mmCIF file with all atom_site columns, C-alpha atoms in Angstrom:
data_model
loop_
_atom_site.group_PDB
_atom_site.id
_atom_site.type_symbol
_atom_site.label_atom_id
_atom_site.label_alt_id
_atom_site.label_comp_id
_atom_site.label_asym_id
_atom_site.label_entity_id
_atom_site.label_seq_id
_atom_site.pdbx_PDB_ins_code
_atom_site.Cartn_x
_atom_site.Cartn_y
_atom_site.Cartn_z
_atom_site.occupancy
_atom_site.B_iso_or_equiv
_atom_site.pdbx_formal_charge
_atom_site.auth_seq_id
_atom_site.auth_comp_id
_atom_site.auth_asym_id
_atom_site.auth_atom_id
_atom_site.pdbx_PDB_model_num
ATOM 1   C CA . MET A 1 1   ? -124.088 -140.011 34.789 1.00 0.00 ? 7   MET A CA 1
ATOM 2   C CA . THR A 1 2   ? -124.943 -143.326 33.131 1.00 0.00 ? 8   THR A CA 1
ATOM 3   C CA . THR A 1 3   ? -122.509 -145.059 35.463 1.00 0.00 ? 9   THR A CA 1
ATOM 4   C CA . ILE A 1 4   ? -124.137 -143.452 38.502 1.00 0.00 ? 10  ILE A CA 1
ATOM 5   C CA . VAL A 1 5   ? -127.614 -144.444 37.291 1.00 0.00 ? 11  VAL A CA 1
ATOM 6   C CA . LEU A 1 6   ? -126.494 -148.021 36.714 1.00 0.00 ? 12  LEU A CA 1
ATOM 7   C CA . SER A 1 7   ? -124.877 -148.137 40.160 1.00 0.00 ? 13  SER A CA 1
ATOM 8   C CA . VAL A 1 8   ? -128.040 -146.816 41.814 1.00 0.00 ? 14  VAL A CA 1
ATOM 9   C CA . ALA A 1 9   ? -130.157 -149.240 39.803 1.00 0.00 ? 15  ALA A CA 1
ATOM 10  C CA . ALA A 1 10  ? -127.899 -152.128 40.832 1.00 0.00 ? 16  ALA A CA 1
ATOM 11  C CA . LEU A 1 11  ? -128.078 -150.978 44.453 1.00 0.00 ? 17  LEU A CA 1
ATOM 12  C CA . LEU A 1 12  ? -131.876 -150.820 44.312 1.00 0.00 ? 18  LEU A CA 1
ATOM 13  C CA . VAL A 1 13  ? -132.070 -154.252 42.708 1.00 0.00 ? 19  VAL A CA 1
ATOM 14  C CA . GLY A 1 14  ? -129.731 -155.663 45.340 1.00 0.00 ? 20  GLY A CA 1
ATOM 15  C CA . LEU A 1 15  ? -131.737 -154.019 48.121 1.00 0.00 ? 21  LEU A CA 1
ATOM 16  C CA . GLY A 1 16  ? -134.984 -155.311 46.654 1.00 0.00 ? 22  GLY A CA 1
ATOM 17  C CA . LEU A 1 17  ? -133.630 -158.847 46.440 1.00 0.00 ? 23  LEU A CA 1
ATOM 18  C CA . SER A 1 18  ? -132.315 -158.701 49.989 1.00 0.00 ? 24  SER A CA 1
ATOM 19  C CA . MET A 1 19  ? -135.712 -157.488 51.210 1.00 0.00 ? 25  MET A CA 1
ATOM 20  C CA . MET A 1 20  ? -137.432 -160.300 49.316 1.00 0.00 ? 26  MET A CA 1
ATOM 21  C CA . VAL A 1 21  ? -135.100 -162.867 50.874 1.00 0.00 ? 27  VAL A CA 1
ATOM 22  C CA . ARG A 1 22  ? -135.572 -161.350 54.311 1.00 0.00 ? 28  ARG A CA 1
ATOM 23  C CA . GLY A 1 23  ? -139.333 -161.301 53.831 1.00 0.00 ? 29  GLY A CA 1
ATOM 24  C CA . TYR A 1 24  ? -139.254 -164.946 52.775 1.00 0.00 ? 30  TYR A CA 1
ATOM 25  C CA . TRP A 1 25  ? -137.327 -166.010 55.854 1.00 0.00 ? 31  TRP A CA 1
ATOM 26  C CA . LEU A 1 26  ? -139.530 -163.951 58.128 1.00 0.00 ? 32  LEU A CA 1
ATOM 27  C CA . SER A 1 27  ? -142.602 -165.584 56.627 1.00 0.00 ? 33  SER A CA 1
ATOM 28  C CA . ARG A 1 28  ? -141.001 -168.976 57.202 1.00 0.00 ? 34  ARG A CA 1
ATOM 29  C CA . TYR A 1 29  ? -140.117 -168.372 60.840 1.00 0.00 ? 35  TYR A CA 1
ATOM 30  C CA . PRO A 1 30  ? -143.429 -169.526 62.387 1.00 0.00 ? 36  PRO A CA 1
ATOM 31  C CA . LYS A 1 31  ? -143.476 -172.734 60.338 1.00 0.00 ? 37  LYS A CA 1
ATOM 32  C CA . ARG A 1 32  ? -139.802 -173.451 60.954 1.00 0.00 ? 38  ARG A CA 1
ATOM 33  C CA . ALA A 1 33  ? -140.178 -172.702 64.660 1.00 0.00 ? 39  ALA A CA 1
ATOM 34  C CA . TRP A 1 34  ? -143.147 -175.069 64.915 1.00 0.00 ? 40  TRP A CA 1
ATOM 35  C CA . SER A 1 35  ? -141.252 -177.785 63.040 1.00 0.00 ? 41  SER A CA 1
ATOM 36  C CA . TYR A 1 36  ? -138.276 -177.330 65.364 1.00 0.00 ? 42  TYR A CA 1
ATOM 37  C CA . ARG A 1 37  ? -140.493 -177.552 68.437 1.00 0.00 ? 43  ARG A CA 1
ATOM 38  C CA . ARG A 1 38  ? -142.138 -180.774 67.232 1.00 0.00 ? 44  ARG A CA 1
ATOM 39  C CA . ARG A 1 39  ? -138.768 -182.371 66.664 1.00 0.00 ? 45  ARG A CA 1
ATOM 40  C CA . TYR A 1 40  ? -137.556 -181.189 70.064 1.00 0.00 ? 46  TYR A CA 1
ATOM 41  C CA . GLN A 1 41  ? -140.592 -182.768 71.735 1.00 0.00 ? 47  GLN A CA 1
ATOM 42  C CA . GLN A 1 42  ? -139.903 -186.003 69.880 1.00 0.00 ? 48  GLN A CA 1
ATOM 43  C CA . LEU A 1 43  ? -136.337 -185.904 71.182 1.00 0.00 ? 49  LEU A CA 1
ATOM 44  C CA . ILE A 1 44  ? -137.549 -185.355 74.748 1.00 0.00 ? 50  ILE A CA 1
ATOM 45  C CA . ALA A 1 45  ? -140.022 -188.248 74.488 1.00 0.00 ? 51  ALA A CA 1
ATOM 46  C CA . ARG A 1 46  ? -137.267 -190.658 73.449 1.00 0.00 ? 52  ARG A CA 1
ATOM 47  C CA . ILE A 1 47  ? -134.857 -189.442 76.114 1.00 0.00 ? 53  ILE A CA 1
ATOM 48  C CA . ASP A 1 48  ? -137.582 -189.616 78.774 1.00 0.00 ? 54  ASP A CA 1
ATOM 49  C CA . LEU A 1 49  ? -138.116 -193.306 78.032 1.00 0.00 ? 55  LEU A CA 1
ATOM 50  C CA . ALA A 1 50  ? -134.352 -193.956 77.935 1.00 0.00 ? 56  ALA A CA 1
ATOM 51  C CA . VAL A 1 51  ? -133.873 -192.344 81.358 1.00 0.00 ? 57  VAL A CA 1
ATOM 52  C CA . LEU A 1 52  ? -136.704 -194.444 82.774 1.00 0.00 ? 58  LEU A CA 1
ATOM 53  C CA . LYS A 1 53  ? -135.099 -197.632 81.467 1.00 0.00 ? 59  LYS A CA 1
ATOM 54  C CA . VAL A 1 54  ? -131.633 -196.758 82.759 1.00 0.00 ? 60  VAL A CA 1
ATOM 55  C CA . ASN A 1 55  ? -132.927 -195.841 86.215 1.00 0.00 ? 61  ASN A CA 1
ATOM 56  C CA . THR A 1 56  ? -134.926 -199.050 86.457 1.00 0.00 ? 62  THR A CA 1
ATOM 57  C CA . LEU A 1 57  ? -132.018 -201.079 85.125 1.00 0.00 ? 63  LEU A CA 1
ATOM 58  C CA . GLY A 1 58  ? -129.957 -199.663 87.985 1.00 0.00 ? 64  GLY A CA 1
ATOM 59  C CA . ASN A 1 59  ? -132.274 -201.458 90.421 1.00 0.00 ? 65  ASN A CA 1
ATOM 60  C CA . LEU A 1 60  ? -130.982 -204.764 89.048 1.00 0.00 ? 66  LEU A CA 1
ATOM 61  C CA . VAL A 1 61  ? -127.308 -203.926 89.601 1.00 0.00 ? 67  VAL A CA 1
ATOM 62  C CA . PRO A 1 62  ? -127.055 -205.508 93.098 1.00 0.00 ? 68  PRO A CA 1
ATOM 63  C CA . HIS A 1 63  ? -128.154 -208.837 91.602 1.00 0.00 ? 69  HIS A CA 1
ATOM 64  C CA . VAL A 1 64  ? -125.576 -208.901 88.800 1.00 0.00 ? 70  VAL A CA 1
ATOM 65  C CA . LYS A 1 65  ? -122.193 -210.362 89.744 1.00 0.00 ? 71  LYS A CA 1
ATOM 66  C CA . ASN A 1 66  ? -120.538 -210.378 86.326 1.00 0.00 ? 72  ASN A CA 1
ATOM 67  C CA . ALA A 1 67  ? -117.914 -207.589 86.378 1.00 0.00 ? 73  ALA A CA 1
ATOM 68  C CA . ARG A 1 68  ? -117.913 -207.161 82.595 1.00 0.00 ? 74  ARG A CA 1
ATOM 69  C CA . VAL A 1 69  ? -121.683 -206.731 82.541 1.00 0.00 ? 75  VAL A CA 1
ATOM 70  C CA . LEU A 1 70  ? -121.450 -204.120 85.286 1.00 0.00 ? 76  LEU A CA 1
ATOM 71  C CA . ASP A 1 71  ? -118.772 -202.323 83.257 1.00 0.00 ? 77  ASP A CA 1
ATOM 72  C CA . ASP A 1 72  ? -121.225 -202.210 80.376 1.00 0.00 ? 78  ASP A CA 1
ATOM 73  C CA . PHE A 1 73  ? -123.797 -200.628 82.664 1.00 0.00 ? 79  PHE A CA 1
ATOM 74  C CA . GLU A 1 74  ? -121.288 -197.969 83.758 1.00 0.00 ? 80  GLU A CA 1
ATOM 75  C CA . SER A 1 75  ? -120.585 -197.294 80.095 1.00 0.00 ? 81  SER A CA 1
ATOM 76  C CA . CYS A 1 76  ? -124.329 -196.949 79.574 1.00 0.00 ? 82  CYS A CA 1
ATOM 77  C CA . LEU A 1 77  ? -124.482 -194.363 82.376 1.00 0.00 ? 83  LEU A CA 1
ATOM 78  C CA . ARG A 1 78  ? -121.623 -192.379 80.854 1.00 0.00 ? 84  ARG A CA 1
ATOM 79  C CA . MET A 1 79  ? -123.357 -192.347 77.471 1.00 0.00 ? 85  MET A CA 1
ATOM 80  C CA . MET A 1 80  ? -126.555 -191.174 79.125 1.00 0.00 ? 86  MET A CA 1
ATOM 81  C CA . GLU A 1 81  ? -124.640 -188.406 80.907 1.00 0.00 ? 87  GLU A CA 1
ATOM 82  C CA . THR A 1 82  ? -123.171 -187.303 77.580 1.00 0.00 ? 88  THR A CA 1
ATOM 83  C CA . LEU A 1 83  ? -126.641 -187.326 76.028 1.00 0.00 ? 89  LEU A CA 1
ATOM 84  C CA . LEU A 1 84  ? -128.150 -185.232 78.809 1.00 0.00 ? 90  LEU A CA 1
ATOM 85  C CA . THR A 1 85  ? -125.273 -182.759 78.516 1.00 0.00 ? 91  THR A CA 1
ATOM 86  C CA . ALA A 1 86  ? -125.955 -182.482 74.776 1.00 0.00 ? 92  ALA A CA 1
ATOM 87  C CA . LEU A 1 87  ? -129.627 -181.927 75.562 1.00 0.00 ? 93  LEU A CA 1
ATOM 88  C CA . THR A 1 88  ? -128.862 -178.996 77.882 1.00 0.00 ? 94  THR A CA 1
ATOM 89  C CA . ARG A 1 89  ? -127.036 -177.353 74.976 1.00 0.00 ? 95  ARG A CA 1
ATOM 90  C CA . THR A 1 90  ? -130.009 -177.797 72.653 1.00 0.00 ? 96  THR A CA 1
ATOM 91  C CA . PRO A 1 91  ? -132.434 -174.838 72.766 1.00 0.00 ? 97  PRO A CA 1
ATOM 92  C CA . ASN A 1 92  ? -136.054 -175.552 73.685 1.00 0.00 ? 98  ASN A CA 1
ATOM 93  C CA . PHE A 1 93  ? -137.143 -173.274 70.859 1.00 0.00 ? 99  PHE A CA 1
ATOM 94  C CA . GLY A 1 94  ? -135.343 -172.463 67.638 1.00 0.00 ? 100 GLY A CA 1
ATOM 95  C CA . PHE A 1 95  ? -135.356 -172.517 63.862 1.00 0.00 ? 101 PHE A CA 1
ATOM 96  C CA . ASP A 1 96  ? -132.384 -174.651 62.845 1.00 0.00 ? 102 ASP A CA 1
ATOM 97  C CA . PRO A 1 97  ? -133.288 -178.393 62.686 1.00 0.00 ? 103 PRO A CA 1
ATOM 98  C CA . LYS A 1 98  ? -129.571 -179.242 62.695 1.00 0.00 ? 104 LYS A CA 1
ATOM 99  C CA . MET A 1 99  ? -129.590 -178.527 66.423 1.00 0.00 ? 105 MET A CA 1
ATOM 100 C CA . ILE A 1 100 ? -131.903 -181.517 66.801 1.00 0.00 ? 106 ILE A CA 1
ATOM 101 C CA . THR A 1 101 ? -130.533 -183.837 64.138 1.00 0.00 ? 107 THR A CA 1
ATOM 102 C CA . GLN A 1 102 ? -127.027 -183.693 65.584 1.00 0.00 ? 108 GLN A CA 1
ATOM 103 C CA . VAL A 1 103 ? -128.346 -185.142 68.869 1.00 0.00 ? 109 VAL A CA 1
ATOM 104 C CA . ASN A 1 104 ? -130.443 -187.912 67.285 1.00 0.00 ? 110 ASN A CA 1
ATOM 105 C CA . PRO A 1 105 ? -127.509 -190.272 66.512 1.00 0.00 ? 111 PRO A CA 1
ATOM 106 C CA . LEU A 1 106 ? -126.454 -190.102 70.169 1.00 0.00 ? 112 LEU A CA 1
ATOM 107 C CA . VAL A 1 107 ? -130.017 -190.905 71.281 1.00 0.00 ? 113 VAL A CA 1
ATOM 108 C CA . LYS A 1 108 ? -130.051 -193.920 68.978 1.00 0.00 ? 114 LYS A CA 1
ATOM 109 C CA . ARG A 1 109 ? -126.717 -195.174 70.344 1.00 0.00 ? 115 ARG A CA 1
ATOM 110 C CA . VAL A 1 110 ? -127.952 -194.789 73.922 1.00 0.00 ? 116 VAL A CA 1
ATOM 111 C CA . GLU A 1 111 ? -131.179 -196.658 73.122 1.00 0.00 ? 117 GLU A CA 1
ATOM 112 C CA . GLY A 1 112 ? -129.187 -199.483 71.568 1.00 0.00 ? 118 GLY A CA 1
ATOM 113 C CA . LYS A 1 113 ? -126.746 -199.563 74.479 1.00 0.00 ? 119 LYS A CA 1
ATOM 114 C CA . ILE A 1 114 ? -129.588 -199.795 76.997 1.00 0.00 ? 120 ILE A CA 1
ATOM 115 C CA . GLU A 1 115 ? -131.187 -202.730 75.176 1.00 0.00 ? 121 GLU A CA 1
ATOM 116 C CA . ASP A 1 116 ? -127.827 -204.489 74.834 1.00 0.00 ? 122 ASP A CA 1
ATOM 117 C CA . THR A 1 117 ? -127.084 -203.969 78.541 1.00 0.00 ? 123 THR A CA 1
ATOM 118 C CA . TYR A 1 118 ? -130.505 -205.314 79.492 1.00 0.00 ? 124 TYR A CA 1
ATOM 119 C CA . ARG A 1 119 ? -129.902 -208.469 77.471 1.00 0.00 ? 125 ARG A CA 1
ATOM 120 C CA . LYS A 1 120 ? -126.615 -208.998 79.324 1.00 0.00 ? 126 LYS A CA 1
ATOM 121 C CA . PHE A 1 121 ? -128.292 -208.336 82.663 1.00 0.00 ? 127 PHE A CA 1
ATOM 122 C CA . LYS A 1 122 ? -130.974 -210.832 81.688 1.00 0.00 ? 128 LYS A CA 1
ATOM 123 C CA . ARG A 1 123 ? -128.474 -213.586 80.914 1.00 0.00 ? 129 ARG A CA 1
ATOM 124 C CA . SER A 1 124 ? -126.565 -212.902 84.133 1.00 0.00 ? 130 SER A CA 1
ATOM 125 C CA . ILE A 1 125 ? -129.671 -212.933 86.342 1.00 0.00 ? 131 ILE A CA 1
ATOM 126 C CA . GLU A 1 126 ? -131.179 -215.979 84.649 1.00 0.00 ? 132 GLU A CA 1
ATOM 127 C CA . GLU A 1 127 ? -128.156 -217.899 85.916 1.00 0.00 ? 133 GLU A CA 1
ATOM 128 C CA . ARG A 1 128 ? -129.488 -217.188 89.416 1.00 0.00 ? 134 ARG A CA 1
ATOM 129 C CA . PRO A 1 129 ? -133.018 -218.685 89.530 1.00 0.00 ? 135 PRO A CA 1
ATOM 130 C CA . LEU A 1 130 ? -133.908 -217.014 92.834 1.00 0.00 ? 136 LEU A CA 1
ATOM 131 C CA . PHE A 1 131 ? -133.772 -213.614 91.135 1.00 0.00 ? 137 PHE A CA 1
ATOM 132 C CA . SER A 1 132 ? -135.464 -214.461 87.841 1.00 0.00 ? 138 SER A CA 1
ATOM 133 C CA . GLY A 1 133 ? -138.623 -212.648 88.975 1.00 0.00 ? 139 GLY A CA 1
ATOM 134 C CA . LEU A 1 134 ? -136.695 -209.372 88.859 1.00 0.00 ? 140 LEU A CA 1
ATOM 135 C CA . LEU A 1 135 ? -136.698 -209.495 85.069 1.00 0.00 ? 141 LEU A CA 1
ATOM 136 C CA . ALA A 1 136 ? -140.483 -209.571 84.908 1.00 0.00 ? 142 ALA A CA 1
ATOM 137 C CA . ARG A 1 137 ? -140.572 -206.624 87.294 1.00 0.00 ? 143 ARG A CA 1
ATOM 138 C CA . TRP A 1 138 ? -138.153 -204.662 85.085 1.00 0.00 ? 144 TRP A CA 1
ATOM 139 C CA . GLN A 1 139 ? -140.300 -205.312 82.049 1.00 0.00 ? 145 GLN A CA 1
ATOM 140 C CA . GLU A 1 140 ? -143.391 -204.164 83.929 1.00 0.00 ? 146 GLU A CA 1
ATOM 141 C CA . GLU A 1 141 ? -141.788 -200.981 85.244 1.00 0.00 ? 147 GLU A CA 1
ATOM 142 C CA . THR A 1 142 ? -140.314 -199.939 81.899 1.00 0.00 ? 148 THR A CA 1
ATOM 143 C CA . SER A 1 143 ? -143.284 -200.811 79.725 1.00 0.00 ? 149 SER A CA 1
ATOM 144 C CA . VAL A 1 144 ? -145.655 -198.020 78.797 1.00 0.00 ? 150 VAL A CA 1
ATOM 145 C CA . PRO A 1 145 ? -149.434 -198.447 79.173 1.00 0.00 ? 151 PRO A CA 1
ATOM 146 C CA . ALA A 1 146 ? -149.981 -196.907 75.735 1.00 0.00 ? 152 ALA A CA 1
ATOM 147 C CA . GLN A 1 147 ? -147.864 -196.004 72.728 1.00 0.00 ? 153 GLN A CA 1
ATOM 148 C CA . GLY A 1 148 ? -149.458 -192.596 72.686 1.00 0.00 ? 154 GLY A CA 1
ATOM 149 C CA . CYS A 1 149 ? -152.394 -190.430 73.715 1.00 0.00 ? 155 CYS A CA 1
ATOM 150 C CA . TYR A 1 150 ? -155.637 -192.249 72.929 1.00 0.00 ? 156 TYR A CA 1
ATOM 151 C CA . PHE A 1 151 ? -156.991 -189.061 71.398 1.00 0.00 ? 157 PHE A CA 1
ATOM 152 C CA . CYS A 1 152 ? -154.198 -187.317 69.459 1.00 0.00 ? 158 CYS A CA 1
ATOM 153 C CA . SER A 1 153 ? -151.534 -190.109 69.555 1.00 0.00 ? 159 SER A CA 1
ATOM 154 C CA . ARG A 1 154 ? -148.843 -187.892 71.123 1.00 0.00 ? 160 ARG A CA 1
ATOM 155 C CA . PRO A 1 155 ? -146.037 -190.304 72.203 1.00 0.00 ? 161 PRO A CA 1
ATOM 156 C CA . PHE A 1 156 ? -146.368 -191.479 75.783 1.00 0.00 ? 162 PHE A CA 1
ATOM 157 C CA . MET A 1 157 ? -144.413 -189.635 78.495 1.00 0.00 ? 163 MET A CA 1
ATOM 158 C CA . ARG A 1 158 ? -145.209 -190.562 82.094 1.00 0.00 ? 164 ARG A CA 1
ATOM 159 C CA . ALA A 1 159 ? -144.946 -187.018 83.415 1.00 0.00 ? 165 ALA A CA 1
ATOM 160 C CA . TYR A 1 160 ? -147.517 -185.646 80.945 1.00 0.00 ? 166 TYR A CA 1
ATOM 161 C CA . PHE A 1 161 ? -150.103 -188.408 80.737 1.00 0.00 ? 167 PHE A CA 1
ATOM 162 C CA . LYS A 1 162 ? -153.263 -189.013 82.718 1.00 0.00 ? 168 LYS A CA 1
ATOM 163 C CA . SER A 1 163 ? -155.796 -191.811 82.717 1.00 0.00 ? 169 SER A CA 1
ATOM 164 C CA . ALA A 1 164 ? -159.438 -191.109 81.905 1.00 0.00 ? 170 ALA A CA 1
ATOM 165 C CA . THR A 1 165 ? -162.624 -193.136 81.750 1.00 0.00 ? 171 THR A CA 1
ATOM 166 C CA . ILE A 1 166 ? -164.614 -192.317 78.649 1.00 0.00 ? 172 ILE A CA 1
ATOM 167 C CA . LYS A 1 167 ? -167.651 -193.573 76.786 1.00 0.00 ? 173 LYS A CA 1
ATOM 168 C CA . VAL A 1 168 ? -167.271 -194.206 73.060 1.00 0.00 ? 174 VAL A CA 1
ATOM 169 C CA . ASP A 1 169 ? -170.521 -194.961 71.256 1.00 0.00 ? 175 ASP A CA 1
ATOM 170 C CA . GLY A 1 170 ? -172.013 -196.227 74.500 1.00 0.00 ? 176 GLY A CA 1
ATOM 171 C CA . ILE A 1 171 ? -168.998 -198.383 75.467 1.00 0.00 ? 177 ILE A CA 1
ATOM 172 C CA . SER A 1 172 ? -166.977 -197.465 78.587 1.00 0.00 ? 178 SER A CA 1
ATOM 173 C CA . LEU A 1 173 ? -163.201 -197.401 78.157 1.00 0.00 ? 179 LEU A CA 1
ATOM 174 C CA . ARG A 1 174 ? -160.279 -196.612 80.453 1.00 0.00 ? 180 ARG A CA 1
ATOM 175 C CA . VAL A 1 175 ? -157.646 -194.851 78.371 1.00 0.00 ? 181 VAL A CA 1
ATOM 176 C CA . HIS A 1 176 ? -154.448 -192.829 78.743 1.00 0.00 ? 182 HIS A CA 1
ATOM 177 C CA . GLY A 1 177 ? -154.252 -189.356 77.260 1.00 0.00 ? 183 GLY A CA 1
ATOM 178 C CA . CYS A 1 178 ? -151.836 -186.454 77.202 1.00 0.00 ? 184 CYS A CA 1
ATOM 179 C CA . HIS A 1 179 ? -152.621 -183.701 79.711 1.00 0.00 ? 185 HIS A CA 1
ATOM 180 C CA . ILE A 1 180 ? -153.734 -181.376 76.866 1.00 0.00 ? 186 ILE A CA 1
ATOM 181 C CA . CYS A 1 181 ? -156.407 -183.692 75.498 1.00 0.00 ? 187 CYS A CA 1
ATOM 182 C CA . VAL A 1 182 ? -157.594 -184.811 78.937 1.00 0.00 ? 188 VAL A CA 1
ATOM 183 C CA . ALA A 1 183 ? -157.936 -181.171 80.028 1.00 0.00 ? 189 ALA A CA 1
ATOM 184 C CA . GLU A 1 184 ? -159.912 -180.347 76.869 1.00 0.00 ? 190 GLU A CA 1
ATOM 185 C CA . LEU A 1 185 ? -162.156 -183.337 77.400 1.00 0.00 ? 191 LEU A CA 1
ATOM 186 C CA . LYS A 1 186 ? -162.881 -182.302 80.987 1.00 0.00 ? 192 LYS A CA 1
ATOM 187 C CA . SER A 1 187 ? -163.533 -178.691 80.010 1.00 0.00 ? 193 SER A CA 1
ATOM 188 C CA . HIS A 1 188 ? -165.605 -179.188 76.862 1.00 0.00 ? 194 HIS A CA 1
ATOM 189 C CA . LYS A 1 189 ? -166.786 -182.800 77.263 1.00 0.00 ? 195 LYS A CA 1
ATOM 190 C CA . ARG A 1 190 ? -165.548 -183.452 73.736 1.00 0.00 ? 196 ARG A CA 1
ATOM 191 C CA . VAL A 1 191 ? -162.157 -183.863 72.117 1.00 0.00 ? 197 VAL A CA 1
ATOM 192 C CA . LYS A 1 192 ? -160.862 -184.684 68.642 1.00 0.00 ? 198 LYS A CA 1
ATOM 193 C CA . VAL A 1 193 ? -159.619 -188.208 68.046 1.00 0.00 ? 199 VAL A CA 1
ATOM 194 C CA . LEU A 1 194 ? -157.109 -189.216 65.375 1.00 0.00 ? 200 LEU A CA 1
ATOM 195 C CA . TYR A 1 195 ? -158.456 -191.634 62.781 1.00 0.00 ? 201 TYR A CA 1
ATOM 196 C CA . PHE A 1 196 ? -156.963 -192.767 59.481 1.00 0.00 ? 202 PHE A CA 1
ATOM 197 C CA . GLN A 1 197 ? -158.798 -193.817 56.362 1.00 0.00 ? 203 GLN A CA 1
ATOM 198 C CA . GLU A 1 198 ? -158.042 -197.490 55.727 1.00 0.00 ? 204 GLU A CA 1
ATOM 199 C CA . GLN A 1 199 ? -159.796 -199.209 52.814 1.00 0.00 ? 205 GLN A CA 1
ATOM 200 C CA . GLY A 1 200 ? -162.573 -196.654 52.838 1.00 0.00 ? 206 GLY A CA 1
ATOM 201 C CA . ARG A 1 201 ? -163.323 -196.736 56.553 1.00 0.00 ? 207 ARG A CA 1
ATOM 202 C CA . ALA A 1 202 ? -162.186 -194.723 59.553 1.00 0.00 ? 208 ALA A CA 1
ATOM 203 C CA . VAL A 1 203 ? -159.777 -196.619 61.820 1.00 0.00 ? 209 VAL A CA 1
ATOM 204 C CA . HIS A 1 204 ? -158.478 -195.449 65.195 1.00 0.00 ? 210 HIS A CA 1
ATOM 205 C CA . TRP A 1 205 ? -154.745 -194.701 65.003 1.00 0.00 ? 211 TRP A CA 1
ATOM 206 C CA . SER A 1 206 ? -153.866 -197.469 67.496 1.00 0.00 ? 212 SER A CA 1
ATOM 207 C CA . LEU A 1 207 ? -155.238 -200.069 65.060 1.00 0.00 ? 213 LEU A CA 1
ATOM 208 C CA . VAL A 1 208 ? -153.130 -198.892 62.125 1.00 0.00 ? 214 VAL A CA 1
ATOM 209 C CA . ASP A 1 209 ? -150.012 -201.097 62.137 1.00 0.00 ? 215 ASP A CA 1
ATOM 210 C CA . SER A 1 210 ? -148.028 -198.817 59.843 1.00 0.00 ? 216 SER A CA 1
ATOM 211 C CA . TYR A 1 211 ? -148.404 -195.818 62.164 1.00 0.00 ? 217 TYR A CA 1
ATOM 212 C CA . LYS A 1 212 ? -145.716 -195.426 64.858 1.00 0.00 ? 218 LYS A CA 1
ATOM 213 C CA . PRO A 1 213 ? -146.414 -192.393 67.101 1.00 0.00 ? 219 PRO A CA 1
ATOM 214 C CA . MET A 1 214 ? -142.866 -192.108 68.433 1.00 0.00 ? 220 MET A CA 1
ATOM 215 C CA . GLU A 1 215 ? -141.547 -191.737 64.884 1.00 0.00 ? 221 GLU A CA 1
ATOM 216 C CA . GLN A 1 216 ? -144.445 -190.283 62.888 1.00 0.00 ? 222 GLN A CA 1
ATOM 217 C CA . TYR A 1 217 ? -146.632 -188.204 65.211 1.00 0.00 ? 223 TYR A CA 1
ATOM 218 C CA . TRP A 1 218 ? -144.514 -185.114 64.595 1.00 0.00 ? 224 TRP A CA 1
ATOM 219 C CA . ASP A 1 219 ? -145.078 -185.262 60.833 1.00 0.00 ? 225 ASP A CA 1
ATOM 220 C CA . LEU A 1 220 ? -148.746 -186.199 60.705 1.00 0.00 ? 226 LEU A CA 1
ATOM 221 C CA . ASN A 1 221 ? -149.462 -183.523 58.135 1.00 0.00 ? 227 ASN A CA 1
ATOM 222 C CA . ARG A 1 222 ? -147.508 -185.520 55.564 1.00 0.00 ? 228 ARG A CA 1
ATOM 223 C CA . ARG A 1 223 ? -149.959 -188.422 55.871 1.00 0.00 ? 229 ARG A CA 1
ATOM 224 C CA . LYS A 1 224 ? -152.972 -186.138 55.448 1.00 0.00 ? 230 LYS A CA 1
ATOM 225 C CA . PRO A 1 225 ? -155.035 -187.931 58.114 1.00 0.00 ? 231 PRO A CA 1
ATOM 226 C CA . ASP A 1 226 ? -158.750 -187.439 58.628 1.00 0.00 ? 232 ASP A CA 1
ATOM 227 C CA . TYR A 1 227 ? -159.612 -186.139 62.080 1.00 0.00 ? 233 TYR A CA 1
ATOM 228 C CA . GLN A 1 228 ? -163.003 -187.212 63.327 1.00 0.00 ? 234 GLN A CA 1
ATOM 229 C CA . THR A 1 229 ? -164.865 -186.504 66.546 1.00 0.00 ? 235 THR A CA 1
ATOM 230 C CA . PRO A 1 230 ? -166.827 -189.546 67.666 1.00 0.00 ? 236 PRO A CA 1
ATOM 231 C CA . LYS A 1 231 ? -169.277 -189.338 70.545 1.00 0.00 ? 237 LYS A CA 1
ATOM 232 C CA . ILE A 1 232 ? -166.983 -189.268 73.568 1.00 0.00 ? 238 ILE A CA 1
ATOM 233 C CA . GLU A 1 233 ? -168.282 -188.439 77.005 1.00 0.00 ? 239 GLU A CA 1
ATOM 234 C CA . MET A 1 234 ? -166.619 -188.180 80.407 1.00 0.00 ? 240 MET A CA 1
ATOM 235 C CA . MET A 1 235 ? -167.743 -190.825 82.875 1.00 0.00 ? 241 MET A CA 1
ATOM 236 C CA . ASP A 1 236 ? -168.944 -189.635 86.269 1.00 0.00 ? 242 ASP A CA 1
#
């Protein structure tokens, strides 16, 4: 009888522990899912910019006559194809951050390869003065008008950003914002703006040198920023 009681007690303890563990993981799901989604969006933002640069770099191909440089560009395209294939295998939503972190090294290699290929294109084209203006055009087409949304600092992605004319403390500004913030501003005439406390005063995120939206936007909660709502109005 004692053995049976001990067995039942052990079973109940084991069941209780398993339920506690399960309850813990269930309680963590929303937070883990949100963390995963933020990291996925960061991944997409970086890949979006890489695709833009590769596509624009392709416009310079007809003006590059160095076969080795063109081979580097083909290698760049193959790496990008591999990256996009890896992206299709990465779920949009999930809980396991490893699904994201295993793609990040490939993104970094592609980014480095693109910059290296551009430098080689640049040297090759500079040898042909008639086409030197193409380099300035490439820089213009691949540059982004803002590092992030003027309001929340979400990293810039061409497909999701809109321009808006606003008035801040009586001063008119033309800014770029993510579609979420711009929509909120149009609907409610007000929107929160990200400020950080620097030496006792509120500073707009774009003026804080140590803040890099592409790298840090997704973990803003770790910096414990102060969100303020200055007087912002839509211009007619």
